Coordinates of C-alpha atoms and ligand atoms in Angstrom, one line a residue:
X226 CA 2.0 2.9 -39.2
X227 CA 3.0 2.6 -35.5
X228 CA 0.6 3.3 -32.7
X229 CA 0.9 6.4 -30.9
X230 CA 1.0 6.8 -27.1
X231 CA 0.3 9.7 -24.8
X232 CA 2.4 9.1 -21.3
X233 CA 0.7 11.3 -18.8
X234 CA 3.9 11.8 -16.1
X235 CA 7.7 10.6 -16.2
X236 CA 7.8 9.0 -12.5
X237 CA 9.2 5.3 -12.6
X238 CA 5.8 3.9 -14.1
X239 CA 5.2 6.3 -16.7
X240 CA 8.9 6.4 -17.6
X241 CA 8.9 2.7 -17.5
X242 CA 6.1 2.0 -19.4
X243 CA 6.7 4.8 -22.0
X244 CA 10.3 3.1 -23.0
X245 CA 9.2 -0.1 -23.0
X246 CA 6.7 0.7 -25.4
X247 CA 8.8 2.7 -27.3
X248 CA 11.4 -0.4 -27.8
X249 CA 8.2 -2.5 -28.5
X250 CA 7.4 -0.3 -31.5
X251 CA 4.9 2.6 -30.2
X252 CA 5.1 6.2 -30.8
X253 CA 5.5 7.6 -27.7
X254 CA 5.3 11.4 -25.9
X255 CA 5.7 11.1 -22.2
X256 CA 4.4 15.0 -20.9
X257 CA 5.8 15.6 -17.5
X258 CA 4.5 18.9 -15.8
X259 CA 8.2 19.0 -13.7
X260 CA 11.4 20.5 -15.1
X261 CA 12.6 16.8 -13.9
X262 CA 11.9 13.4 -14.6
X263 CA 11.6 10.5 -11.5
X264 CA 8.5 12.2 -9.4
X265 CA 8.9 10.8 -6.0
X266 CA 11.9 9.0 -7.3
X267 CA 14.0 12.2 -8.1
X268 CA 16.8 14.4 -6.8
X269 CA 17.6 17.9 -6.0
X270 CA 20.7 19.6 -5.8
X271 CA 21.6 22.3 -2.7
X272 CA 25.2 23.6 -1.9
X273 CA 26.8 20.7 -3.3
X274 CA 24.8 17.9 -2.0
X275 CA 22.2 15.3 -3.7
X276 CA 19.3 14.9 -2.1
X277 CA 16.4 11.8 -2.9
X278 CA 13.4 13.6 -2.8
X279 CA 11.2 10.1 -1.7
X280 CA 12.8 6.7 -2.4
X281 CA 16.3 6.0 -1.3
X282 CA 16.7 2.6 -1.9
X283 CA 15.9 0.1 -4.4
X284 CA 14.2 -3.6 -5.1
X285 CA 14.0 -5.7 -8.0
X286 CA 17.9 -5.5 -9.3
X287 CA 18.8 -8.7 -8.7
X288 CA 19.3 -11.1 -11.6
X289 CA 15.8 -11.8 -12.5
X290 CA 14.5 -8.9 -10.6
X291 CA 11.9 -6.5 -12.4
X292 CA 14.4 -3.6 -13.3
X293 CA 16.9 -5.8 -13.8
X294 CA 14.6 -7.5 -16.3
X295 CA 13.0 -4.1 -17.6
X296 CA 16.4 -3.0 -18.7
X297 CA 17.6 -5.9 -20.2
X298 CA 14.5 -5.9 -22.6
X299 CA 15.4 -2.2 -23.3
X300 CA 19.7 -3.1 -23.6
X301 CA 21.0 -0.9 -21.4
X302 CA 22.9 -1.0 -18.4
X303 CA 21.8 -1.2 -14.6
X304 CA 23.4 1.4 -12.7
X305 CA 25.9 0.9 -10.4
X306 CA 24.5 0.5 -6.7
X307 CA 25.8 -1.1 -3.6
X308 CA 23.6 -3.7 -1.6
X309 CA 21.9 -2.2 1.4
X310 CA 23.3 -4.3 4.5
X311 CA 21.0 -4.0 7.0
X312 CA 18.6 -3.4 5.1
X313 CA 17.2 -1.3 8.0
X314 CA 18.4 -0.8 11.8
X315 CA 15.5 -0.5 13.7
X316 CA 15.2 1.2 17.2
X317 CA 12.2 0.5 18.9
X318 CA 11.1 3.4 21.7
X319 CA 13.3 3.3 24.7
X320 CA 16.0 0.9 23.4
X321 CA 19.3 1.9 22.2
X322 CA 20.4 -1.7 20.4
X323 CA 18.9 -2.0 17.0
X324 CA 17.2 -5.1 15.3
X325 CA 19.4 -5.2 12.3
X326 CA 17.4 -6.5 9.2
X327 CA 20.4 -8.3 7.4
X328 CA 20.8 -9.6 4.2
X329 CA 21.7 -13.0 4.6
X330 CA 18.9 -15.0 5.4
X331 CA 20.8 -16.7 7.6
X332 CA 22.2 -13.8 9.9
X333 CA 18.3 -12.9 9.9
X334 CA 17.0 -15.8 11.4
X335 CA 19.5 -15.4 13.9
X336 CA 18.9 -11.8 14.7
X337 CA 15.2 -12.4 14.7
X338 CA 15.1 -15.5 16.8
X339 CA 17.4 -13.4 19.8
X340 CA 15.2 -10.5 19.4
X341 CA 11.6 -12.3 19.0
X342 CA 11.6 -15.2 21.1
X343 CA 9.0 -17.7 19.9
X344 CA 8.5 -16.2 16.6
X345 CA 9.8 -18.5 14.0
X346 CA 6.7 -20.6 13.1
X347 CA 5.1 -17.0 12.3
X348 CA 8.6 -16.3 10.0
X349 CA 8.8 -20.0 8.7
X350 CA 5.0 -19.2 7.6
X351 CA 6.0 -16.1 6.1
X352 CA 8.9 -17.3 3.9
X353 CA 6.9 -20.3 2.7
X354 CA 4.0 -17.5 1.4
X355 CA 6.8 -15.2 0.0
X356 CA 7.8 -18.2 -1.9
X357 CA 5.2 -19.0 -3.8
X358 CA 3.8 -15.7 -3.8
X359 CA 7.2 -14.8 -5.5
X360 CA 6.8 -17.4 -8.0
X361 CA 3.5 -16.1 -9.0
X362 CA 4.5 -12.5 -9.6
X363 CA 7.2 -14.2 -11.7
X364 CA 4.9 -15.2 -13.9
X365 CA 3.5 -12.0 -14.7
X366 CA -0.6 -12.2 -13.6
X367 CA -2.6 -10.1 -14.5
X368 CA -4.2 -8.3 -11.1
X369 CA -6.8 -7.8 -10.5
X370 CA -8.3 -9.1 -13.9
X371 CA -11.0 -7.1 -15.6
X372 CA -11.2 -9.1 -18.9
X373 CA -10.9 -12.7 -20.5
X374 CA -7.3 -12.1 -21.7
X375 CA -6.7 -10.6 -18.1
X376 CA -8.1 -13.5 -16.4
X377 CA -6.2 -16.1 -18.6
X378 CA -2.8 -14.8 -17.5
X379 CA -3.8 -15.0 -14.0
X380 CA -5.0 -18.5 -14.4
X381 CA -1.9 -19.3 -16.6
X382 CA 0.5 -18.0 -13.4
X383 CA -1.1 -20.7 -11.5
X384 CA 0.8 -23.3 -10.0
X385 CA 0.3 -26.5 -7.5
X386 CA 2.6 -24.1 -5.1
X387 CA 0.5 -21.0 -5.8
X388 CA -3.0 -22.6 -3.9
X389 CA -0.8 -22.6 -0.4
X390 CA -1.5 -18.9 -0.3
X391 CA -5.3 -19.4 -0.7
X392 CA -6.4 -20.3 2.4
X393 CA -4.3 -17.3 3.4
X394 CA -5.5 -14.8 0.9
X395 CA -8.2 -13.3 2.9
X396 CA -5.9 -12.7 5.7
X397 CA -3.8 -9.9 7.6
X398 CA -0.6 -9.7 9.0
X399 CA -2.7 -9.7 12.8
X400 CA -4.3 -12.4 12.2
X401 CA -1.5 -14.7 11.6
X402 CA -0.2 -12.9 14.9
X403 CA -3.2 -14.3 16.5
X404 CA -3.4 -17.5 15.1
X405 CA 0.2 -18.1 16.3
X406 CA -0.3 -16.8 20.0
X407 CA 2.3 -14.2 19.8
X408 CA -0.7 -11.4 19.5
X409 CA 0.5 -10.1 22.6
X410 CA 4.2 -9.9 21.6
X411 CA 4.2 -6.2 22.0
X412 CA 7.7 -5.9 20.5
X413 CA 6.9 -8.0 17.4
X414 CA 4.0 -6.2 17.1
X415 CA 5.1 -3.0 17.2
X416 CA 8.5 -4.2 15.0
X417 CA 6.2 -5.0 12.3
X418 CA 3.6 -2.3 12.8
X419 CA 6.6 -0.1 11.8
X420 CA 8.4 -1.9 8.8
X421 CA 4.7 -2.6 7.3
X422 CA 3.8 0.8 7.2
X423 CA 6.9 2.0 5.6
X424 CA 5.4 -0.5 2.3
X425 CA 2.1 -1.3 2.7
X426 CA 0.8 2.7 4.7
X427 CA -0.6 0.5 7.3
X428 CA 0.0 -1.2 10.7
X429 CA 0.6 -5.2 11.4
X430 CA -3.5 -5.7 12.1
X431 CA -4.7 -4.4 8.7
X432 CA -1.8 -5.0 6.1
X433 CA -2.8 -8.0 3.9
X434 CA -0.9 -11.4 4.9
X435 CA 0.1 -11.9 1.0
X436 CA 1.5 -8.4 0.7
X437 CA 3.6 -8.7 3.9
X438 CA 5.2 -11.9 3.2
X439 CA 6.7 -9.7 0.3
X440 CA 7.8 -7.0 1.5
X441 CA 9.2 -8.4 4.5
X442 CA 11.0 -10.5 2.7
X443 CA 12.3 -8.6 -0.4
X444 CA 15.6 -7.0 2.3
X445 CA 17.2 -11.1 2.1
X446 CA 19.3 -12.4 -0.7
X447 CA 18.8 -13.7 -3.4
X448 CA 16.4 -10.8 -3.4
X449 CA 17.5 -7.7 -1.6
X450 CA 17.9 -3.8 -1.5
X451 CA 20.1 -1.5 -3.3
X452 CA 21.6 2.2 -2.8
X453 CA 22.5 3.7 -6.3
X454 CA 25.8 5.4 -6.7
X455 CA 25.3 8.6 -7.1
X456 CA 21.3 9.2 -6.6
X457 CA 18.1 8.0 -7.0
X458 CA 18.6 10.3 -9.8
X459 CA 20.2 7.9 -12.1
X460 CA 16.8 5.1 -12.3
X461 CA 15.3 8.2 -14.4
X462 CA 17.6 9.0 -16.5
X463 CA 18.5 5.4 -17.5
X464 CA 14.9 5.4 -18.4
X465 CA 14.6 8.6 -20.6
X466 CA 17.9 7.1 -22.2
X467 CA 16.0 4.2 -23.2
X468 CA 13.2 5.8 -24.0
X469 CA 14.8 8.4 -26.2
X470 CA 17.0 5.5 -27.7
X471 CA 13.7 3.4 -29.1
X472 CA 12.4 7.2 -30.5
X473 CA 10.4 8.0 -27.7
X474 CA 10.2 11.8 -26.8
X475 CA 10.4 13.1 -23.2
X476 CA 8.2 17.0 -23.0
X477 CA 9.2 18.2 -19.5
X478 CA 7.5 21.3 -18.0
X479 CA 4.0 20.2 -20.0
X480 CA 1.3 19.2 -17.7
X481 CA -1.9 17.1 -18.6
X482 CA -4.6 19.2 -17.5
X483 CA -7.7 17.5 -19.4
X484 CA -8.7 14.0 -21.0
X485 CA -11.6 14.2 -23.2
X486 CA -13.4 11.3 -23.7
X487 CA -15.7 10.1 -26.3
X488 CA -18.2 6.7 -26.9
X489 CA -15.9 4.8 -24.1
X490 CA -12.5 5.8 -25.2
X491 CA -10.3 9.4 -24.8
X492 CA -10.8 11.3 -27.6
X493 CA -7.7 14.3 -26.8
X494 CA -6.0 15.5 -23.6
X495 CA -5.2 19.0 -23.2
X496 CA -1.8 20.0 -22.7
X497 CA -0.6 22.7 -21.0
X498 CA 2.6 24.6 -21.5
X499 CA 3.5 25.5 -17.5
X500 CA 6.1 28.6 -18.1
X501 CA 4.1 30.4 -21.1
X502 CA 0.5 29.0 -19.6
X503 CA -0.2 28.0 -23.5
X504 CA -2.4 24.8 -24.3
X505 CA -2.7 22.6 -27.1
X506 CA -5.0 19.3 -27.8
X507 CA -3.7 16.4 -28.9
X508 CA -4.8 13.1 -30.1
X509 CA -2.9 9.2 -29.4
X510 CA -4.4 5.7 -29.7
X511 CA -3.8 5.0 -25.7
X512 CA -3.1 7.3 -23.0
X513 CA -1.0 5.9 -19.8
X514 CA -1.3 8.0 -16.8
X515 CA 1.1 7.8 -14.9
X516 CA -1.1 9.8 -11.9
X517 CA -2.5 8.4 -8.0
X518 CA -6.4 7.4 -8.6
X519 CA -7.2 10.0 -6.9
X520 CA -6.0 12.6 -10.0
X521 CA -7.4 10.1 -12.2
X522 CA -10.8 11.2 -12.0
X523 CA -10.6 14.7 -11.3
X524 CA -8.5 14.6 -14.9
X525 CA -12.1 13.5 -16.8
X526 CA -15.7 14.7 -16.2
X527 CA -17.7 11.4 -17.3
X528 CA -20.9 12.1 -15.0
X529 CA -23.2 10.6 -17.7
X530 CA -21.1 7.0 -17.8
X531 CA -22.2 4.2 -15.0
X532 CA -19.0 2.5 -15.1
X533 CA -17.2 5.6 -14.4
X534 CA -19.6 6.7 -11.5
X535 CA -18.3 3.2 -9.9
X536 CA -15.1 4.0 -10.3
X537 CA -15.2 7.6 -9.2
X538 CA -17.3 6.3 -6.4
X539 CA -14.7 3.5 -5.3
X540 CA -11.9 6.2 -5.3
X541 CA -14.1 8.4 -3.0
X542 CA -14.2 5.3 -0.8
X543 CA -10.7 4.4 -0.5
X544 CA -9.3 5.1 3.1
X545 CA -7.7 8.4 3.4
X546 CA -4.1 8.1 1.9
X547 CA -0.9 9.6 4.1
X548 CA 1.3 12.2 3.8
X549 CA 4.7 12.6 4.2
X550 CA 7.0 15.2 5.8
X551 CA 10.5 15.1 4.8
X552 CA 13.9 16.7 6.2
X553 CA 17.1 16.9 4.3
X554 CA 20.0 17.6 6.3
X555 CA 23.7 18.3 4.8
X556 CA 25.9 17.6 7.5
X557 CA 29.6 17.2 8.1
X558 CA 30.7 13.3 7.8
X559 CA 31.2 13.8 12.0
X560 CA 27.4 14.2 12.4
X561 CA 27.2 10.3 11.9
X562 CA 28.5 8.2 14.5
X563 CA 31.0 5.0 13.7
X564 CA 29.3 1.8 11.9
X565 CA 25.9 4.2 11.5
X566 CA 24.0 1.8 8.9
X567 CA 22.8 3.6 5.6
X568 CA 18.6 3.0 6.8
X569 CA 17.6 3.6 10.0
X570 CA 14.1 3.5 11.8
X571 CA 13.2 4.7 14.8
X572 CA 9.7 4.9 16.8
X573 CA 9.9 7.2 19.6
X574 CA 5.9 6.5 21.3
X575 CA 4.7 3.4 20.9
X576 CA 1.6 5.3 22.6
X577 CA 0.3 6.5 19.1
X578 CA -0.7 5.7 16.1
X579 CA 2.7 5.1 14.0
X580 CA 1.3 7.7 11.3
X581 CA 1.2 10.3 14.0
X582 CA 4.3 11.3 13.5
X583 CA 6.0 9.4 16.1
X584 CA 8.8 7.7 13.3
X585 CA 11.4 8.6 11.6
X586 CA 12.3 6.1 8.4
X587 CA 16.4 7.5 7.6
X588 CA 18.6 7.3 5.0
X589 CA 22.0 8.2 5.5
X590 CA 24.9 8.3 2.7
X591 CA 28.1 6.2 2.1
X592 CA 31.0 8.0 2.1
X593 CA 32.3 8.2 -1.6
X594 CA 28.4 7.6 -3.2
X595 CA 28.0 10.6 -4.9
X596 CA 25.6 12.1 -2.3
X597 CA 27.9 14.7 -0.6
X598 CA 31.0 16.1 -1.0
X599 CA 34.5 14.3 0.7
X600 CA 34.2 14.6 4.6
X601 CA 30.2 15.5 4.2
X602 CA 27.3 13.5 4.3
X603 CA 23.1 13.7 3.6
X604 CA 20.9 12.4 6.3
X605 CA 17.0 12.2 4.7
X606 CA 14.6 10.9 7.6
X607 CA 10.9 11.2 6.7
X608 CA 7.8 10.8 9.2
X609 CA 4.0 9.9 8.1
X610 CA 1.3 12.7 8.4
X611 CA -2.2 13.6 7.8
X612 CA -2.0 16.1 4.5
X613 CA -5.5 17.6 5.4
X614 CA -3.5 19.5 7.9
X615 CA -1.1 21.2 5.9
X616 CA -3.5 22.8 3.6
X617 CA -5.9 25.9 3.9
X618 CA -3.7 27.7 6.4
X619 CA -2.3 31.2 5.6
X620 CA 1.3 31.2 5.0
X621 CA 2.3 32.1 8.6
X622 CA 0.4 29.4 10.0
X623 CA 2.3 27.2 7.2
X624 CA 5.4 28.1 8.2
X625 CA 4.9 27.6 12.1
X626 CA 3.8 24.0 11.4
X627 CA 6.7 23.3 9.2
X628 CA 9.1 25.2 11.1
X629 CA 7.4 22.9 14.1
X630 CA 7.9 19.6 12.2
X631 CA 11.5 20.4 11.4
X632 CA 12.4 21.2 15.0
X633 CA 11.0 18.2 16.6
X634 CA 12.7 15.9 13.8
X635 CA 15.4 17.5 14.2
X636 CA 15.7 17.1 17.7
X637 CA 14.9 13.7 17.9
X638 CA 17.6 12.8 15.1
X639 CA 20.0 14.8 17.5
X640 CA 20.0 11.6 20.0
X641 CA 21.4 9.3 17.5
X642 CA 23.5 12.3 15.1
X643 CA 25.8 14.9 16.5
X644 CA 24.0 17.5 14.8
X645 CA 25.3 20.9 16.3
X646 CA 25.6 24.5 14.2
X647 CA 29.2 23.4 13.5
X648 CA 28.6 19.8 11.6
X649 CA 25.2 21.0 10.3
X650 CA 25.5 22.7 6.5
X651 CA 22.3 22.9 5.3
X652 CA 18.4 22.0 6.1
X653 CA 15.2 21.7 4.5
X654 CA 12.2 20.0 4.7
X655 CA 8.7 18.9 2.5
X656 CA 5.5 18.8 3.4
X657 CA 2.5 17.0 1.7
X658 CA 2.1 20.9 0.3
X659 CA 5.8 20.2 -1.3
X660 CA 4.7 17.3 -2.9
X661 CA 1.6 18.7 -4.2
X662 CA 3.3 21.3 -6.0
X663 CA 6.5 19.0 -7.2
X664 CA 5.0 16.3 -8.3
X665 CA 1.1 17.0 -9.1
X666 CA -0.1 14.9 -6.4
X667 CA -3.3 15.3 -5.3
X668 CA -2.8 16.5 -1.1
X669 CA 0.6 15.6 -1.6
X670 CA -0.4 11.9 -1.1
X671 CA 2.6 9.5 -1.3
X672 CA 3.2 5.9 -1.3
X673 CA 0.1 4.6 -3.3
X674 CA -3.1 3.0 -2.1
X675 CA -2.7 1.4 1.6
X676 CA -2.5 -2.6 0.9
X677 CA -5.5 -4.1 2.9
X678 CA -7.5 -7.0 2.2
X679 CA -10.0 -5.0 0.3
X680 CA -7.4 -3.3 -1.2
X681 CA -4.9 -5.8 -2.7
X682 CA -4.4 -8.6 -5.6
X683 CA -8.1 -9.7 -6.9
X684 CA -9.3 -6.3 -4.9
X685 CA -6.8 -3.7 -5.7
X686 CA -7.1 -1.3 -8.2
X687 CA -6.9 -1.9 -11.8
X688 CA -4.5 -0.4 -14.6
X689 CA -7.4 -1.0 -17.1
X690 CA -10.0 2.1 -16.5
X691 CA -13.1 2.4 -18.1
X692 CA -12.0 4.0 -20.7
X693 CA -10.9 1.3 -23.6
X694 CA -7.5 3.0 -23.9
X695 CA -6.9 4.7 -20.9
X696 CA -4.5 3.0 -18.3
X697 CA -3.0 3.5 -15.1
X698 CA 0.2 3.0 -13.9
X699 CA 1.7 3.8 -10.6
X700 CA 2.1 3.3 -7.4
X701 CA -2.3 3.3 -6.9
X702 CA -2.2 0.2 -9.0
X703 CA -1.4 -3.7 -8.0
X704 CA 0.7 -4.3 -7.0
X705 CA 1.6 -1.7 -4.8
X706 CA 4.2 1.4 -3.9
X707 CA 8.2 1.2 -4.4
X708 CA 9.8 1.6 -7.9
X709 CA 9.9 -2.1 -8.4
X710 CA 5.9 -2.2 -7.7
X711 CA 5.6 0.8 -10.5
X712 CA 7.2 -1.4 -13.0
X713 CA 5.2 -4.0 -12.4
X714 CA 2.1 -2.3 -13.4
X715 CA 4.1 -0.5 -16.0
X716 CA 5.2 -4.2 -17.9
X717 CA 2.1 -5.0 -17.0
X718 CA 0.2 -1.7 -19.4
X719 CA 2.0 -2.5 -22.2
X720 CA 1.1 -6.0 -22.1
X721 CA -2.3 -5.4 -21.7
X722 CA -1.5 -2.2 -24.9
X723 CA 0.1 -5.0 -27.0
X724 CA -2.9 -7.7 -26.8
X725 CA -5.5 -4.7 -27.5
X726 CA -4.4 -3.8 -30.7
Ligands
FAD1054 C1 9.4 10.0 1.5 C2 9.3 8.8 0.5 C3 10.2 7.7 0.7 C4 10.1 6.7 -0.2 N1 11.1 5.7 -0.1 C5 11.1 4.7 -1.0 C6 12.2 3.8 -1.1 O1 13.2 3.9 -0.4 N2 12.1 2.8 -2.1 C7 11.1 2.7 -3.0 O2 11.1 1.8 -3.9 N3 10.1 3.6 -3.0 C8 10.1 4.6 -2.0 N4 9.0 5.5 -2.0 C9 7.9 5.3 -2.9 C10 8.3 5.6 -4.4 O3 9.0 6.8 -4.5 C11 7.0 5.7 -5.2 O4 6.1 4.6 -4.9 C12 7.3 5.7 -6.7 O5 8.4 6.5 -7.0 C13 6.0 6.2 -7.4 O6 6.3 6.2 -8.8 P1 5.1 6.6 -9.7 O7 5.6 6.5 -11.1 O8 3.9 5.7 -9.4 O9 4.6 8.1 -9.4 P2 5.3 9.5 -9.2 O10 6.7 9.3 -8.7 O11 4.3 10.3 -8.4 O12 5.4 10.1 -10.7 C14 4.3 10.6 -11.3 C15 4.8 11.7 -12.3 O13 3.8 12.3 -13.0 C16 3.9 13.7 -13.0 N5 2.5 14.2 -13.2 C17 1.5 14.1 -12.4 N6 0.4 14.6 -12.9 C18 0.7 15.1 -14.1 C19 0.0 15.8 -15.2 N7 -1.3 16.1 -15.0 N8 0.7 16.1 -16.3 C20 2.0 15.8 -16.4 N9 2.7 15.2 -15.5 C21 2.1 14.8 -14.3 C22 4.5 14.0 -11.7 O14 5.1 15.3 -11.8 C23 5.5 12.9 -11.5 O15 6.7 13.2 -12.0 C24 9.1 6.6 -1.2 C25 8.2 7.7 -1.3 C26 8.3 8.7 -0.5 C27 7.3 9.9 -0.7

């Protein structure tokens, strides 16, 4: 009789990880409390436009690349998608000239060498950790490890090239800056304050060294980012196609509201039906949640075990996660001016913190990609913020902030766009409050667990849980946010499910 699986959320981990499991032989019911699969990955319709709700663009479809692998395994087809080329245009404050981060590695070095001066022994130091780095993720460790069959595929992902990131593993992004002498490169600084924090939720002088070489290498060839056709919309539904396909079931509007556990291991979750408010238990030899940490442990009440005390006491410790606020514009294709590149960045203080709201990460669509209709185009820019402030308000004082928020981005987008009443169609925005209530996160926290030393590889958190057969999957898991990080942890779950039975 084939194992059965509970999937607690259909974002890219738990979608992920439910059909691969399913194609690996499990019985598998992924309960997703949305009327829509993806989570932060999803889409919403409005007046004829598609709209990303979070991620925009894509890593990992490369030949060898972790989708591209993911889907392979499960025989279906990638999507179609276009390379992103930039990768990102970045305007720093007062400049009206971007730093274009191209795809050709090549073209990069250039670009990088006119606009950072002195730089290239921190870059060449970069790609050589991003190498072997790379390698090692290739090789599917196990991070961090939390048992003997863990810690044997970390030590079998070991290679000679592996130990010239050791020496390095204990370091950040600042002090490599240091190290280098180009600490007081103010532009550098604030560049990679700024593409750092879009990946790893925090600045150049506390993002771990490892992590970085990554992500700021992941925009180049042979690696590189993607735009789907159509919208971000199509990841999730290649997903539930496979899942569906291997005899997995998909339950939307059902939300996980309890896991019971009993002698070290769940027992039954409660399910909740969320239009008819009905609930059910049910039993499954593993549970994968698909949920932040944070929801983790307000999903269980263990106060008698130790090891879950530790855990619940780690989360509690964890810095304080970021927000986001959101504005979806539909505008007419003569908002965006000529050779406009598809993600744009912009800084506008580089007197504040940049998760003040002093950014603007932007995604703009291609004409003929499905977004908008002929002659119209989306424009999605999305800033960092604090979600304590958006909650506990009365709904006027909600409003005012958002209404607030919406104005200021909007203005600011108006010095690059030619937003007037006449090319702009429609508007929206989220808040952390959006979030919350779309996709069950708790305070509308996006984008994971920040990557710091302490916070990262051998120190991150775990997708075993105290629980024997409770895991986590996600983007609060190693190795970090972005639907490529997701499916990581998600191949890495089922691994871990497969050697435990
Ligand atoms: C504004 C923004 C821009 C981003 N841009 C990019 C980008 O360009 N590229 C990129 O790769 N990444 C981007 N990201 C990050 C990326 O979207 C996420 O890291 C990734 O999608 C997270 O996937 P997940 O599976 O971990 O979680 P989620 O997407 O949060 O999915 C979890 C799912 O579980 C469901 N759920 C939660 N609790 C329950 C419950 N109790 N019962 C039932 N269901 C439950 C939720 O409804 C949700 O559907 C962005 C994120 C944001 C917010």
């Amino acid at each position: 009789m084939s194992h059965s699986i509970i999937v607690i959320g259909a974002g890219i981990g738990g979608l992920t990880a439910g059909a691969l499991l399913a194609c690996r032989g499990y019985d598998v019911t992924v309960y997703e409390q949305a009327r829509v699969p993806g989570g932060c990955a999803s889409t919403f319709k409005r007046r004829g436009f598609n709209f990303d709700v979070g991620a925009t663009q894509v890593a990992g479809l490369e030949p060898g690349g972790i989708h591209q692998r993911i889907f392979a395994e499960l025989g279906i087809d990638i999507p179609p998608a276009t390379p992103c080329d930039p990768a990102c245009a970045v305007f720093l404050p007062r400049e009206t000239e971007p730093i274009q981060v191209w795809r050709d590695p090549k073209k990069w070095q250039v670009e990088r060498q006119k606009q950072f001066p002195g730089s290239e022994p921190f870059w060449q130091l970069m790609a050589k950790l991003f190498r072997a780095s790379w390698n090692f993720q290739g090789r599917e460790p196990v991070l961090p490890p939390r048992n003997i069959w863990d810690l044997w595929q970390l030590i079998s992902a070991l290679r000679l090239d592996t130990f010239v990131t050791v020496p390095f593993a204990l370091m950040t992004v600042g002090d490599v800056l240091r190290l280098y002498g180009l600490a007081n490169d103010q532009r550098l600084k604030t560049f990679l304050d700024l593409q750092l924090k879009l990946y790893s939720q925090v600045n150049a002088d506390e993002t771990a060294l490892l992590y970085a070489a990554t992500v700021l290498a992941v925009s180049q060839a042979p690696q590189g980012l993607y735009h789907f056709q159509g919208s971000m919309q199509v990841l999730s539904d290649c997903l539930v196609e496979a899942l569906e396909k291997h005899g997995g079931k998909l339950k939307l509007g059902y939300s996980i509201e309890q896991i019971h556990p009993q002698n070290n291991r769940v027992k039954q979750v409660t399910i909740r039906h969320q239009k008819t408010g009905e609930t059910s238990t049910e039993t499954a030899d593993h549970v994968v949640a698909n949920v932040t940490i944070q929801n983790l442990i307000k999903l269980l009440d263990i106060s008698s075990s130790l090891f879950w005390k530790l855990y619940q006491n780690r989360t509690e410790k964890l810095p304080r996660p970021s927000g986001a606020f959101v504005v979806y514009l539909g505008v007419d294709r003569q908002a965006i001016p000529d050779n406009c590149s598809s993600h744009l960045q912009f800084l506008y203080d580089d007197n504040q913190p940049i998760s003040e709201n002093n950014s603007l990460f932007i995604s703009v669509s291609e004409p003929g990609d499905g977004r908008a209709p002929n002659g119209k185009a989306t424009i999605i820019a999305s800033s960092f913020t604090d979600p304590q402030i958006w909650f506990h308000k009365t709904p006027e004082a909600y409003q005012a902030l958002k209404q607030q928020y919406t104005s200021e981005a909007i203005v600011r987008l108006s010095s690059y766009f030619y937003l007037t009443p006449d090319t702009l169609i429609h508007q929206e925005a989220a808040t952390p409050c959006t979030f919350a209530r779309f996709t069950a996160r708790d305070k509308g926290i996006v984008g994971g667990v920040g990557q710091r030393v302490s916070t990262f590889g051998p120190f991150g958190i775990a997708t075993r849980t105290p629980l024997n057969n409770l895991w986590l999957v996600g983007d609060s898991t190693h190795p970090g946010e972005g639907t490529a990080g997701v499916s990581y942890s998600a191949l890495t779950v089922v691994r871990q499910i497969e050697m435990s039975e």
